[in-house]
XYZ file of C-alpha atoms in Angstrom:
710
model
C -45.693 -13.358 -29.437
C -49.497 -13.274 -30.162
C -51.560 -11.129 -32.190
C -54.965 -9.492 -31.680
C -56.642 -7.569 -34.252
C -57.207 -3.434 -33.121
C -60.151 -2.887 -31.201
C -61.703 0.292 -33.915
C -61.297 -2.676 -36.935
C -64.887 -1.613 -40.100
C -67.411 -3.284 -40.527
C -66.994 -4.430 -43.910
C -70.592 -5.788 -44.063
C -71.459 -2.244 -43.294
C -73.245 -1.044 -46.145
C -71.611 2.886 -46.438
C -68.586 -0.192 -46.597
C -70.024 -1.439 -49.189
C -71.054 2.498 -50.777
C -67.758 3.009 -50.468
C -66.242 -0.111 -52.432
C -67.760 0.294 -54.991
C -67.079 4.149 -55.265
C -63.308 3.247 -55.066
C -63.238 0.983 -57.663
C -65.381 2.601 -60.057
C -62.398 5.545 -59.830
C -59.755 3.809 -61.432
C -57.578 4.033 -58.942
C -57.498 0.610 -57.318
C -54.353 -0.715 -56.017
C -53.080 1.786 -58.111
C -53.718 4.668 -55.510
C -50.370 6.102 -53.218
C -51.380 6.351 -49.817
C -49.811 6.169 -46.349
C -49.818 3.885 -43.683
C -48.186 3.491 -40.378
C -49.283 0.434 -38.659
C -47.447 -0.531 -35.929
C -49.327 -4.297 -35.449
C -49.169 -7.658 -36.853
C -52.771 -7.009 -38.042
C -52.326 -4.024 -40.067
C -48.864 -5.573 -41.443
C -50.876 -8.354 -42.278
C -54.226 -6.714 -44.207
C -51.048 -4.399 -46.143
C -49.062 -7.342 -47.632
C -53.257 -8.745 -48.927
C -53.039 -5.387 -49.646
C -51.757 -6.017 -52.884
C -52.971 -8.692 -53.627
C -56.474 -7.698 -54.153
C -57.453 -5.849 -57.145
C -59.724 -2.191 -56.604
C -60.843 -2.256 -52.366
C -60.547 -0.031 -50.253
C -57.707 -0.056 -47.982
C -58.397 -1.444 -44.704
C -57.264 2.257 -42.825
C -56.790 4.830 -45.151
C -57.736 8.821 -45.313
C -59.738 9.728 -48.358
C -59.830 7.740 -51.899
C -58.148 10.246 -54.482
C -61.405 11.419 -56.617
C -58.687 11.927 -60.174
C -58.341 9.536 -62.966
C -55.533 7.930 -64.251
C -54.068 7.284 -67.372
C -55.471 4.070 -68.812
C -51.629 3.335 -70.099
C -51.041 -0.126 -68.220
C -47.704 -0.402 -67.380
C -48.090 -4.309 -65.925
C -44.164 -5.297 -65.537
C -43.361 -2.294 -64.297
C -46.174 -3.155 -62.314
C -45.566 -5.827 -61.167
C -42.155 -5.182 -60.329
C -43.703 -2.263 -58.270
C -44.999 -5.418 -56.320
C -42.948 -7.718 -55.377
C -40.308 -5.348 -54.251
C -43.572 -3.445 -51.981
C -44.359 -6.685 -50.567
C -40.110 -7.117 -49.472
C -39.970 -4.135 -47.447
C -43.158 -5.141 -45.826
C -41.905 -7.844 -45.447
C -38.748 -7.297 -44.059
C -40.528 -4.788 -42.079
C -42.752 -7.101 -40.590
C -39.388 -9.065 -39.729
C -37.459 -5.808 -37.686
C -40.429 -5.302 -36.524
C -40.989 -8.385 -34.676
C -37.974 -8.523 -33.748
C -35.283 -10.357 -36.074
C -33.112 -7.755 -37.882
C -33.578 -6.052 -34.836
C -29.785 -5.664 -34.241
C -28.465 -5.895 -37.875
C -29.765 -2.859 -38.588
C -29.434 -1.115 -34.855
C -25.568 -1.543 -36.061
C -26.476 -0.074 -40.106
C -28.638 2.700 -37.954
C -30.586 2.940 -41.284
C -32.799 5.503 -40.925
C -36.210 2.923 -42.045
C -38.866 2.468 -38.829
C -36.475 2.380 -36.456
C -38.355 0.042 -33.579
C -38.442 1.409 -30.578
C -37.369 -0.078 -27.478
C -38.099 0.784 -24.079
C -35.073 0.986 -21.549
C -37.553 1.813 -18.895
C -39.657 -1.483 -19.118
C -36.301 -3.492 -19.028
C -35.251 -1.931 -16.451
C -37.825 -2.588 -14.391
C -38.064 -6.579 -15.600
C -34.447 -6.675 -13.439
C -36.210 -4.594 -10.518
C -38.450 -7.399 -10.442
C -36.190 -9.982 -10.673
C -34.405 -7.815 -7.252
C -37.732 -7.853 -6.328
C -37.724 -11.939 -6.435
C -34.157 -11.789 -4.387
C -35.101 -9.759 -1.672
C -37.978 -11.051 -0.884
C -37.134 -14.667 -1.405
C -33.574 -14.001 1.621
C -36.224 -11.378 3.404
C -39.050 -14.784 3.930
C -35.888 -17.286 4.278
C -33.032 -16.004 5.657
C -33.627 -12.768 6.753
C -30.889 -11.273 9.354
C -28.047 -14.108 7.878
C -25.580 -14.279 6.459
C -26.160 -16.055 3.408
C -28.826 -16.636 1.644
C -29.771 -20.888 -0.460
C -32.430 -20.578 -2.138
C -32.883 -24.552 -2.413
C -32.381 -25.663 0.805
C -34.418 -22.181 1.060
C -31.797 -21.419 4.372
C -29.731 -18.853 5.736
C -26.313 -19.121 7.448
C -24.178 -16.736 9.755
C -20.674 -16.024 8.629
C -20.315 -15.075 12.618
C -22.272 -15.475 16.020
C -24.840 -12.984 15.456
C -24.536 -12.124 11.498
C -22.924 -9.261 9.910
C -25.973 -7.873 7.294
C -23.991 -9.173 4.310
C -26.366 -9.084 2.458
C -28.277 -6.620 3.933
C -25.993 -4.058 4.303
C -24.318 -4.837 0.434
C -28.292 -3.987 -1.039
C -28.346 -1.320 0.698
C -27.871 0.979 -2.409
C -30.405 -1.032 -3.951
C -32.856 -0.876 -2.888
C -32.554 3.643 -3.051
C -31.641 2.458 -6.392
C -34.661 1.551 -7.307
C -36.528 3.644 -4.607
C -37.581 0.253 -2.914
C -38.750 2.043 0.405
C -40.612 0.013 2.026
C -37.981 -3.247 1.572
C -35.684 -0.237 2.324
C -37.139 -0.129 5.944
C -37.211 -2.796 6.458
C -33.379 -2.850 5.901
C -32.733 -0.074 8.535
C -35.250 -1.842 11.466
C -32.628 -4.548 11.266
C -29.418 -2.621 11.406
C -30.839 -0.465 14.367
C -31.795 -2.694 16.633
C -29.981 -6.483 15.803
C -26.776 -5.025 13.605
C -23.038 -5.528 16.021
C -20.391 -5.125 14.971
C -18.802 -6.163 18.428
C -17.824 -9.880 17.230
C -14.943 -11.558 18.730
C -14.553 -13.370 15.504
C -11.723 -13.336 12.165
C -13.268 -10.508 9.395
C -11.680 -10.899 5.802
C -9.811 -6.880 5.561
C -10.950 -6.832 2.152
C -14.350 -8.322 1.988
C -15.512 -5.712 4.671
C -14.252 -2.966 3.838
C -15.822 -3.053 0.407
C -19.608 -4.116 1.378
C -20.199 -3.662 4.144
C -18.147 0.147 5.204
C -18.635 0.972 1.191
C -22.184 -0.500 1.605
C -22.856 1.947 4.691
C -20.929 4.343 3.184
C -23.218 4.771 -0.410
C -26.154 3.782 1.506
C -25.536 7.320 3.064
C -24.382 9.350 0.217
C -27.035 8.777 -2.007
C -29.465 9.318 1.050
C -28.871 12.203 1.547
C -27.788 13.729 -1.659
C -31.293 12.524 -3.770
C -33.363 11.791 -0.604
C -36.284 11.792 -3.131
C -34.638 8.145 -3.676
C -37.214 6.372 -1.209
C -37.297 8.363 0.733
C -37.869 7.582 4.673
C -38.410 9.787 7.646
C -35.932 8.801 10.005
C -33.602 9.777 8.100
C -34.744 13.243 7.071
C -32.739 15.717 8.228
C -33.006 16.383 12.347
C -34.293 12.448 13.107
C -32.996 9.894 15.430
C -31.911 7.880 12.501
C -30.320 10.996 10.331
C -26.845 9.592 10.843
C -27.813 5.501 11.566
C -25.058 4.223 8.132
C -22.197 7.153 9.172
C -22.453 5.555 12.589
C -21.990 2.579 11.757
C -19.570 2.716 8.459
C -16.944 4.892 11.835
C -17.289 1.875 14.142
C -17.002 -0.470 11.740
C -13.994 1.177 10.343
C -12.593 1.802 14.036
C -11.758 -2.046 14.128
C -11.166 -2.359 10.524
C -7.917 -0.260 11.226
C -6.516 -3.078 13.734
C -5.147 -4.986 9.911
C -3.683 -1.600 10.253
C -0.890 -3.001 12.939
C 1.697 -4.216 10.794
C 5.386 -3.559 10.880
C 4.951 -1.815 7.432
C 2.105 -0.239 6.841
C 0.721 -2.826 4.450
C -2.160 -4.507 6.090
C -2.819 -7.916 7.668
C -5.575 -10.127 5.492
C -8.084 -10.360 8.586
C -9.388 -8.931 11.569
C -10.211 -9.500 15.458
C -13.438 -6.959 15.491
C -12.749 -7.194 19.623
C -10.109 -7.141 20.014
C -9.459 -5.229 17.423
C -5.871 -7.067 16.227
C -4.514 -7.689 13.036
C -4.539 -11.283 11.277
C -2.413 -13.061 9.395
C -3.014 -14.749 6.350
C -3.382 -18.670 6.988
C -2.115 -18.875 4.211
C 0.665 -18.365 1.752
C 3.316 -17.611 4.299
C 1.502 -15.215 5.861
C 1.355 -13.353 3.282
C -1.667 -10.106 2.438
C -3.414 -10.168 -1.516
C -1.951 -7.169 -3.319
C -5.067 -6.296 -4.495
C -6.628 -6.905 -0.769
C -4.551 -3.891 0.475
C -4.660 -1.852 -1.874
C -8.964 -1.617 -2.686
C -9.052 -0.208 0.725
C -8.266 3.549 -0.296
C -12.114 5.035 -1.356
C -13.738 3.901 1.708
C -10.915 5.374 3.652
C -11.087 8.243 2.379
C -14.333 8.470 1.398
C -15.755 8.264 5.164
C -12.068 10.194 6.485
C -14.181 13.201 4.325
C -17.012 13.084 5.624
C -16.204 12.994 10.013
C -12.710 15.335 9.178
C -10.805 12.314 10.383
C -7.205 12.975 7.957
C -5.795 8.859 10.608
C -8.504 6.602 7.673
C -6.567 8.577 4.974
C -3.312 8.122 6.575
C -3.119 4.475 6.696
C -4.321 4.523 3.424
C -2.425 6.479 2.198
C 0.989 4.542 3.728
C -0.659 1.176 1.631
C 0.175 2.861 -1.737
C 3.578 4.081 -0.552
C 5.002 0.894 0.354
C 3.452 -0.605 -1.847
C 4.923 1.480 -5.515
C 8.622 2.413 -3.280
C 9.452 -1.646 -4.697
C 9.914 -0.212 -7.781
C 8.005 -2.549 -9.890
C 9.061 -3.160 -13.179
C 6.212 -1.586 -15.424
C 3.743 -0.608 -12.977
C 2.748 -4.334 -12.455
C 2.787 -6.067 -9.852
C 2.807 -9.476 -8.566
C -0.579 -10.707 -6.527
C 1.428 -11.102 -2.445
C 2.777 -8.741 -0.445
C 4.358 -9.217 3.056
C 2.548 -6.866 6.266
C 5.684 -7.905 8.242
C 8.312 -5.739 5.532
C 6.216 -4.719 2.885
C 8.153 -6.354 0.045
C 6.287 -8.904 -2.760
C 6.727 -12.543 -2.564
C 6.608 -14.367 -5.921
C 6.582 -13.494 -9.389
C 2.928 -13.890 -10.061
C 1.635 -10.993 -12.223
C -1.985 -11.035 -13.131
C -5.350 -8.904 -13.237
C -7.460 -11.708 -12.058
C -8.216 -13.416 -8.614
C -5.880 -10.460 -5.948
C -4.292 -8.564 -8.751
C -7.070 -7.284 -9.847
C -8.128 -4.556 -8.206
C -5.370 -2.557 -7.516
C -5.659 -1.616 -10.523
C -9.128 0.278 -11.167
C -8.108 1.560 -7.741
C -5.411 3.422 -9.005
C -7.322 6.188 -11.427
C -10.097 5.779 -9.491
C -8.680 7.643 -6.629
C -7.706 9.855 -9.278
C -10.964 10.189 -9.637
C -12.573 10.176 -6.366
C -10.113 13.438 -5.299
C -11.363 15.788 -8.805
C -7.655 14.702 -10.244
C -6.088 17.040 -7.256
C -3.632 13.623 -7.319
C -1.589 13.768 -10.415
C 0.832 10.535 -8.810
C -2.147 7.979 -9.122
C -3.507 9.151 -12.289
C 1.071 8.587 -12.883
C 1.040 5.028 -11.437
C -2.303 4.033 -13.371
C -0.902 5.134 -17.179
C 2.782 3.137 -16.451
C -0.289 0.495 -14.989
C -1.782 0.284 -18.406
C 0.991 1.281 -20.301
C 2.507 -2.279 -19.189
C 0.004 -4.216 -19.557
C -0.266 -3.358 -22.941
C 2.963 -4.503 -23.135
C 3.506 -8.015 -21.871
C -0.310 -9.032 -20.696
C -1.793 -8.278 -24.261
C -2.085 -10.534 -26.359
C -4.387 -12.005 -29.323
C -6.298 -15.818 -30.574
C -5.499 -17.737 -33.090
C -8.903 -17.605 -35.289
C -10.531 -14.773 -35.020
C -7.609 -12.378 -33.618
C -9.593 -11.526 -30.439
C -7.816 -9.310 -27.350
C -7.770 -11.491 -24.398
C -5.284 -9.854 -21.327
C -2.972 -13.320 -20.438
C -0.761 -14.018 -16.993
C 2.628 -13.927 -16.291
C 2.571 -16.471 -13.802
C 6.124 -16.962 -13.677
C 7.707 -13.810 -13.521
C 8.571 -11.481 -16.743
C 10.563 -13.261 -18.995
C 8.033 -16.664 -17.933
C 5.000 -17.853 -20.293
C 2.450 -16.004 -20.876
C -0.797 -17.364 -20.252
C -3.602 -17.495 -21.992
C -5.733 -17.453 -18.774
C -8.775 -15.143 -17.892
C -10.513 -14.749 -14.684
C -14.256 -13.614 -15.548
C -12.703 -10.390 -12.960
C -10.399 -9.513 -16.039
C -13.770 -8.188 -17.189
C -13.923 -4.939 -15.454
C -10.614 -3.751 -17.545
C -13.074 -2.584 -20.642
C -15.497 -0.899 -19.010
C -12.207 1.372 -16.256
C -9.846 1.848 -19.176
C -12.579 3.861 -21.130
C -13.584 5.619 -17.531
C -9.281 6.555 -17.260
C -9.347 8.125 -21.313
C -12.460 9.772 -20.680
C -13.226 10.796 -16.996
C -16.285 10.367 -17.306
C -17.342 12.523 -19.336
C -18.816 10.678 -22.934
C -16.267 10.531 -24.869
C -17.827 12.608 -27.492
C -17.652 15.628 -25.190
C -13.422 14.084 -24.621
C -13.385 13.863 -28.500
C -13.877 18.255 -28.396
C -11.923 19.020 -26.508
C -7.749 19.534 -27.737
C -7.078 16.524 -24.707
C -7.761 14.257 -27.326
C -4.990 12.607 -28.612
C -3.425 9.692 -30.186
C -3.335 6.851 -26.998
C -6.397 7.675 -25.737
C -7.866 7.136 -28.943
C -5.818 3.918 -28.805
C -6.796 2.953 -25.428
C -9.934 2.900 -26.511
C -10.469 1.742 -29.565
C -8.481 -1.366 -26.125
C -11.112 -0.682 -23.987
C -13.968 -2.203 -27.547
C -11.974 -4.845 -27.980
C -11.444 -5.967 -24.953
C -15.390 -5.233 -24.326
C -15.916 -7.900 -26.747
C -13.599 -11.268 -26.236
C -15.721 -10.315 -22.334
C -19.255 -10.983 -24.289
C -17.872 -13.766 -26.244
C -17.166 -15.202 -22.929
C -21.157 -15.325 -23.047
C -22.103 -16.106 -25.970
C -19.823 -19.535 -27.021
C -21.274 -20.953 -23.642
C -24.624 -23.064 -24.069
C -26.644 -21.125 -21.305
C -24.442 -17.627 -22.195
C -23.941 -17.338 -18.673
C -20.275 -16.699 -18.877
C -17.390 -19.518 -16.844
C -15.944 -18.745 -14.545
C -12.361 -18.763 -16.565
C -11.488 -19.040 -19.837
C -8.796 -20.117 -21.668
C -7.244 -19.355 -24.957
C -6.098 -20.537 -27.882
C -3.259 -18.167 -29.176
C -0.882 -17.975 -30.900
C 3.227 -19.811 -30.052
C 4.729 -17.597 -29.493
C 2.398 -14.870 -28.583
C 1.295 -12.198 -30.695
C 1.464 -8.570 -28.631
C 0.230 -5.035 -30.031
C 3.520 -3.980 -31.316
C 3.100 -7.518 -33.747
C 1.308 -4.898 -36.044
C -1.904 -7.734 -35.061
C -4.833 -7.313 -38.061
C -7.759 -6.572 -35.022
C -11.724 -7.948 -36.090
C -14.587 -5.779 -36.447
C -15.998 -4.635 -33.663
C -19.868 -5.126 -33.391
C -19.782 -7.988 -31.744
C -19.425 -12.058 -32.831
C -21.324 -14.318 -35.616
C -23.245 -15.853 -34.059
C -22.757 -19.422 -35.789
C -22.360 -22.329 -35.095
C -19.123 -22.478 -36.862
C -17.611 -19.563 -36.399
C -14.550 -19.261 -35.825
C -14.068 -17.238 -33.297
C -15.529 -20.233 -30.779
C -12.422 -22.459 -30.995
C -10.728 -19.623 -29.719
C -12.587 -19.634 -26.357
C -10.906 -22.440 -24.156
C -13.992 -23.680 -21.320
C -12.405 -26.520 -18.553
C -14.789 -28.456 -16.919
C -13.209 -27.456 -12.947
C -13.789 -23.384 -14.164
C -17.331 -23.972 -15.736
C -19.181 -22.757 -12.638
C -21.221 -19.175 -13.554
C -21.420 -17.303 -9.533
C -23.637 -14.344 -10.689
C -20.738 -12.324 -11.740
C -21.112 -8.029 -12.345
C -17.677 -6.899 -13.964
C -19.285 -7.812 -17.807
C -22.072 -6.165 -17.531
C -20.004 -3.703 -14.501
C -18.148 -2.763 -18.201
C -20.650 -2.369 -19.714
C -22.535 0.198 -18.298
C -18.979 1.762 -18.479
C -19.007 1.510 -22.058
C -22.780 2.377 -23.716
C -22.702 5.156 -21.163
C -19.536 6.865 -22.723
C -19.684 5.290 -26.071
C -23.962 5.821 -26.489
C -23.632 2.756 -29.282
C -26.327 1.047 -27.944
C -25.374 -1.987 -28.265
C -23.800 -2.301 -25.278
C -27.147 -1.774 -24.347
C -28.429 -4.789 -26.433
C -24.874 -7.520 -25.101
C -26.434 -6.304 -22.054
C -29.854 -7.222 -22.675
C -29.417 -11.048 -23.602
C -27.403 -11.583 -20.689
C -29.629 -10.804 -18.635
C -32.158 -12.402 -19.921
C -29.773 -15.827 -19.973
C -29.285 -15.147 -16.133
C -33.454 -15.694 -15.506
C -34.066 -18.426 -17.938
C -31.171 -20.307 -16.035
C -30.220 -19.910 -12.834
C -33.817 -18.619 -11.292
C -35.408 -21.151 -8.383
C -39.178 -20.906 -8.121
C -40.611 -18.631 -6.022
C -36.979 -18.017 -4.241
C -35.109 -15.433 -6.463
C -31.015 -16.869 -8.550
C -27.880 -18.230 -7.720
C -25.352 -19.581 -9.226
C -24.730 -22.654 -11.241
C -22.316 -26.015 -11.943
C -22.262 -25.738 -15.161
C -22.590 -22.917 -18.468
C -23.213 -25.914 -20.808
C -25.608 -28.260 -18.824
C -28.507 -26.949 -20.212
C -31.126 -27.907 -17.864
C -28.492 -25.779 -16.253
C -26.991 -28.022 -12.290
C -27.903 -25.369 -9.929
C -25.507 -24.758 -7.316
C -27.344 -23.814 -3.102
C -25.961 -19.478 -2.726
C -27.222 -16.942 -3.834
C -23.861 -14.317 -3.446
C -24.725 -11.737 -2.106
C -23.404 -8.583 -4.321
C -25.846 -10.490 -7.143
C -27.878 -7.933 -5.161
C -24.897 -5.678 -4.615
C -23.447 -5.165 -7.995
C -24.531 -7.230 -10.950
C -28.449 -6.365 -10.928
C -27.442 -3.273 -9.788
C -25.230 -2.361 -13.472
C -28.111 -3.442 -15.105
C -30.270 -1.672 -13.784
C -27.734 1.382 -14.348
C -27.641 0.233 -17.730
C -31.087 -0.141 -18.831
C -31.254 2.915 -17.060
C -31.405 6.874 -18.897
C -28.122 7.821 -19.363
C -28.501 11.164 -16.713
C -29.109 9.077 -13.321
C -25.173 9.121 -11.101
C -23.955 10.983 -14.378
C -20.338 9.551 -14.231
C -17.945 12.688 -14.222
C -19.432 13.575 -10.251
C -19.218 10.135 -9.550
C -16.861 7.260 -8.852
C -18.301 3.652 -7.683
C -16.302 0.827 -5.728
C -15.607 -2.367 -6.777
C -18.233 -3.632 -4.970
C -20.918 -1.630 -6.912
C -21.208 1.338 -3.837
C -21.261 4.498 -4.495
C -20.073 7.818 -3.423
C -18.729 10.905 -4.958
C -16.436 13.119 -5.591
C -14.727 15.514 -3.981
C -12.300 18.173 -4.015
C -8.737 17.484 -1.650
C -9.313 21.007 0.953
C -6.658 22.400 3.298
C -7.635 18.598 5.259
C -6.189 16.555 2.745
C -3.460 16.413 0.870
C -1.237 13.294 -0.924
C 0.812 12.326 2.547
C 3.758 10.410 0.135
C 6.662 10.682 -3.605
C 7.372 8.687 -5.789
C 10.746 8.073 -5.958
C 12.925 8.839 -8.957
C 12.306 6.980 -11.740
C 13.744 7.648 -15.492
C 11.881 8.308 -18.600
C 9.770 4.768 -18.949
C 8.533 4.890 -14.754
C 10.436 1.998 -13.417
C 13.255 3.474 -10.806
C 17.051 5.046 -11.420
C 19.061 2.262 -11.224
C 21.166 4.222 -8.244
C 17.094 3.969 -6.645
C 17.562 0.276 -7.046
C 19.937 -1.004 -5.753
C 19.201 0.998 -2.384
C 16.279 -0.350 -3.029
C 17.482 -3.866 -2.704
C 19.445 -2.949 -0.256
C 17.260 -2.345 2.140
C 15.363 -5.183 1.116
C 17.506 -7.743 1.564
C 17.684 -5.657 4.819
C 14.231 -6.482 6.223
C 14.304 -10.358 5.267
C 17.723 -10.455 7.377
C 15.320 -8.538 9.894
C 12.269 -10.620 9.112
C 14.139 -13.822 9.725
C 16.265 -13.268 12.735
C 12.640 -12.012 14.527
C 11.479 -15.723 13.409
C 14.421 -17.690 14.645
C 13.728 -15.273 18.310
C 10.266 -15.977 18.508
C 11.272 -19.244 17.606
C 13.632 -20.317 20.129
C 12.171 -21.955 23.165
C 13.191 -24.014 25.946
C 12.556 -27.179 25.081
C 12.788 -30.499 27.184
C 12.820 -33.731 26.100
C 12.381 -37.272 28.039
C 12.662 -40.784 27.416
C 12.549 -43.653 29.506
C 12.642 -47.160 28.800
C 12.034 -50.000 31.657
C 15.374 -50.842 31.659
C 17.398 -47.502 32.558
C 16.503 -44.467 34.560
C 17.437 -42.024 31.927
C 16.559 -38.169 31.324
C 17.866 -36.286 28.449
C 16.660 -32.381 28.480
C 17.056 -29.883 25.019
C 17.544 -26.340 25.792
C 17.677 -24.006 22.662
C 19.624 -20.907 24.621
C 19.759 -17.367 22.785
C 23.156 -14.964 23.511
C 21.907 -12.289 22.843
C 25.677 -10.982 20.639
C 24.353 -13.441 17.923
C 20.737 -13.909 18.163
C 21.121 -16.233 15.036
C 23.177 -18.523 17.589
C 21.776 -21.471 19.073
C 23.591 -23.350 21.612
C 22.062 -26.653 22.730
C 23.200 -27.696 26.345
C 22.046 -31.729 27.038
C 22.409 -33.618 30.233
C 21.970 -36.983 30.427
C 21.471 -38.274 33.943
């Protein structure tokens, strides 16, 4: 940082100045005069420091010299102490002004000229990063679904493209008021986007990114017309309903994924034939998180169009999942679409499990808390997380969320995906409903449970922040393992918690030994979950340390992921400097990560949290009330006070699941039992053998083989 002498420094050779110096010296006060200076430049600070060592000179910046005489009694020791103390204070003030003591002073909240941060200026830096990324995509890969910044090329996921990056970024363009770029995007959507594709697409990803992106753009453009204003989407204009029309067309095609016997959506769907397609992996099972993270989008579309069948389809999914009677609200990460039963016992809040929990509380908030069933499911799940998955690190007692890879009774794994870092913000959101913590505490509803959950949100936030602080680049890896107690400690064990004011920056700090990053997990994909939670924690608690942490993270992205004149990209290893870059910019870099940074540094009245709900791809929807058309169309099976199914219900459910499993096996045999003819021939004999598989109608599980030799 360079320092310039202020432009209004007086001329020290001026005759008037020498006369004033003489008058000041003859007054007898000199260095004793108690004057006040409030300069904020390095030059001013240097002048004040110098003034302590020069005698009987006029201060550089003064009002008027004092004209009264002072006592001739000199107290040299006291005077020396005052000079030293003053010098120390000025030196500390200079360090603070330079930023070295800012975080410390911010935490202590001391009122000695605390430096003001221009958060709007920092927000503009985020906007510049978005523009750099968007313009590079526009120049080198416009209309393509993927962008590779290093090679400066694009790639389509399906022939003709789905507008993956363009649509995912629409609401960010609107929020940042990038009108000309938004207009360009709308032109492409209007003239080039078609969903008539004879191609399979992932049901979940297409819903949260494409359907969610279109619906969010519709909401922002109609509710906040001053954001990136365009004339072609005005009321009555030809393009007024462009986003909604495209969203409805896409949703009608995605409904084909729900054609399974149970109502659980298939992993993929063909956009032209409207046929659901089972996963090509995991024995055809769908991801639980993916099946259960379509509700916000389809419910909002149903609200906009008045078409209730969208609502009914996604509501059925939650009913089927909950009907399995899971223990303590925790679900395995795979579910069969044909039977609606779970596959395997793996329980985690990382990939394939995460947004199931996120959408429970957000469905409750989306319909203005008028569907308490989802609030109950969230409460049960969070209690289960605290009981079974929360544990602590060995060196510094940091709070983590582990995995039960073998289900209940299995060993708790200390593995934590970066994806899990959505939880601190989601927990805080669930505690206050989007209100500030201060406002929530002022109500009579604040309880010890809420106190504990807010503490948990803060603890997990600090752990996720540590994923960044522990690496060489200041960027988190995809997966982190932790050094935990053996056996693992849980909440009920009374672990002494560390302070929540940050992590010691020393290279040998104890907490660093708790983080274990394996080479295969050390990449960074520009993920948003930690800054997402920082945004929620700052909005809800008002604690600006979360903004400071976010600013450090953003600077690390700029320092290590920027590509010259071509935006930003992913990294191979967060512990290598210079960092090896991957040739891929994720669409969620624009849709989520930079959006959350932008909101983190924005004023808190931009999109108040108690009026909106944000989907798992950071697309923004309004909250609404059920009205006469919509209602919760299902009820939970009877449960005990612990939230688990009653014993009778468990027995009945087990019988139902066994029957469903038997039916599935019979159907599988029926489909595979076909006539097979094998012909064997040799040069010395002429023989034929026909093997026919025949299904007997009386018993479809019996196979009769009839062999003929001729």
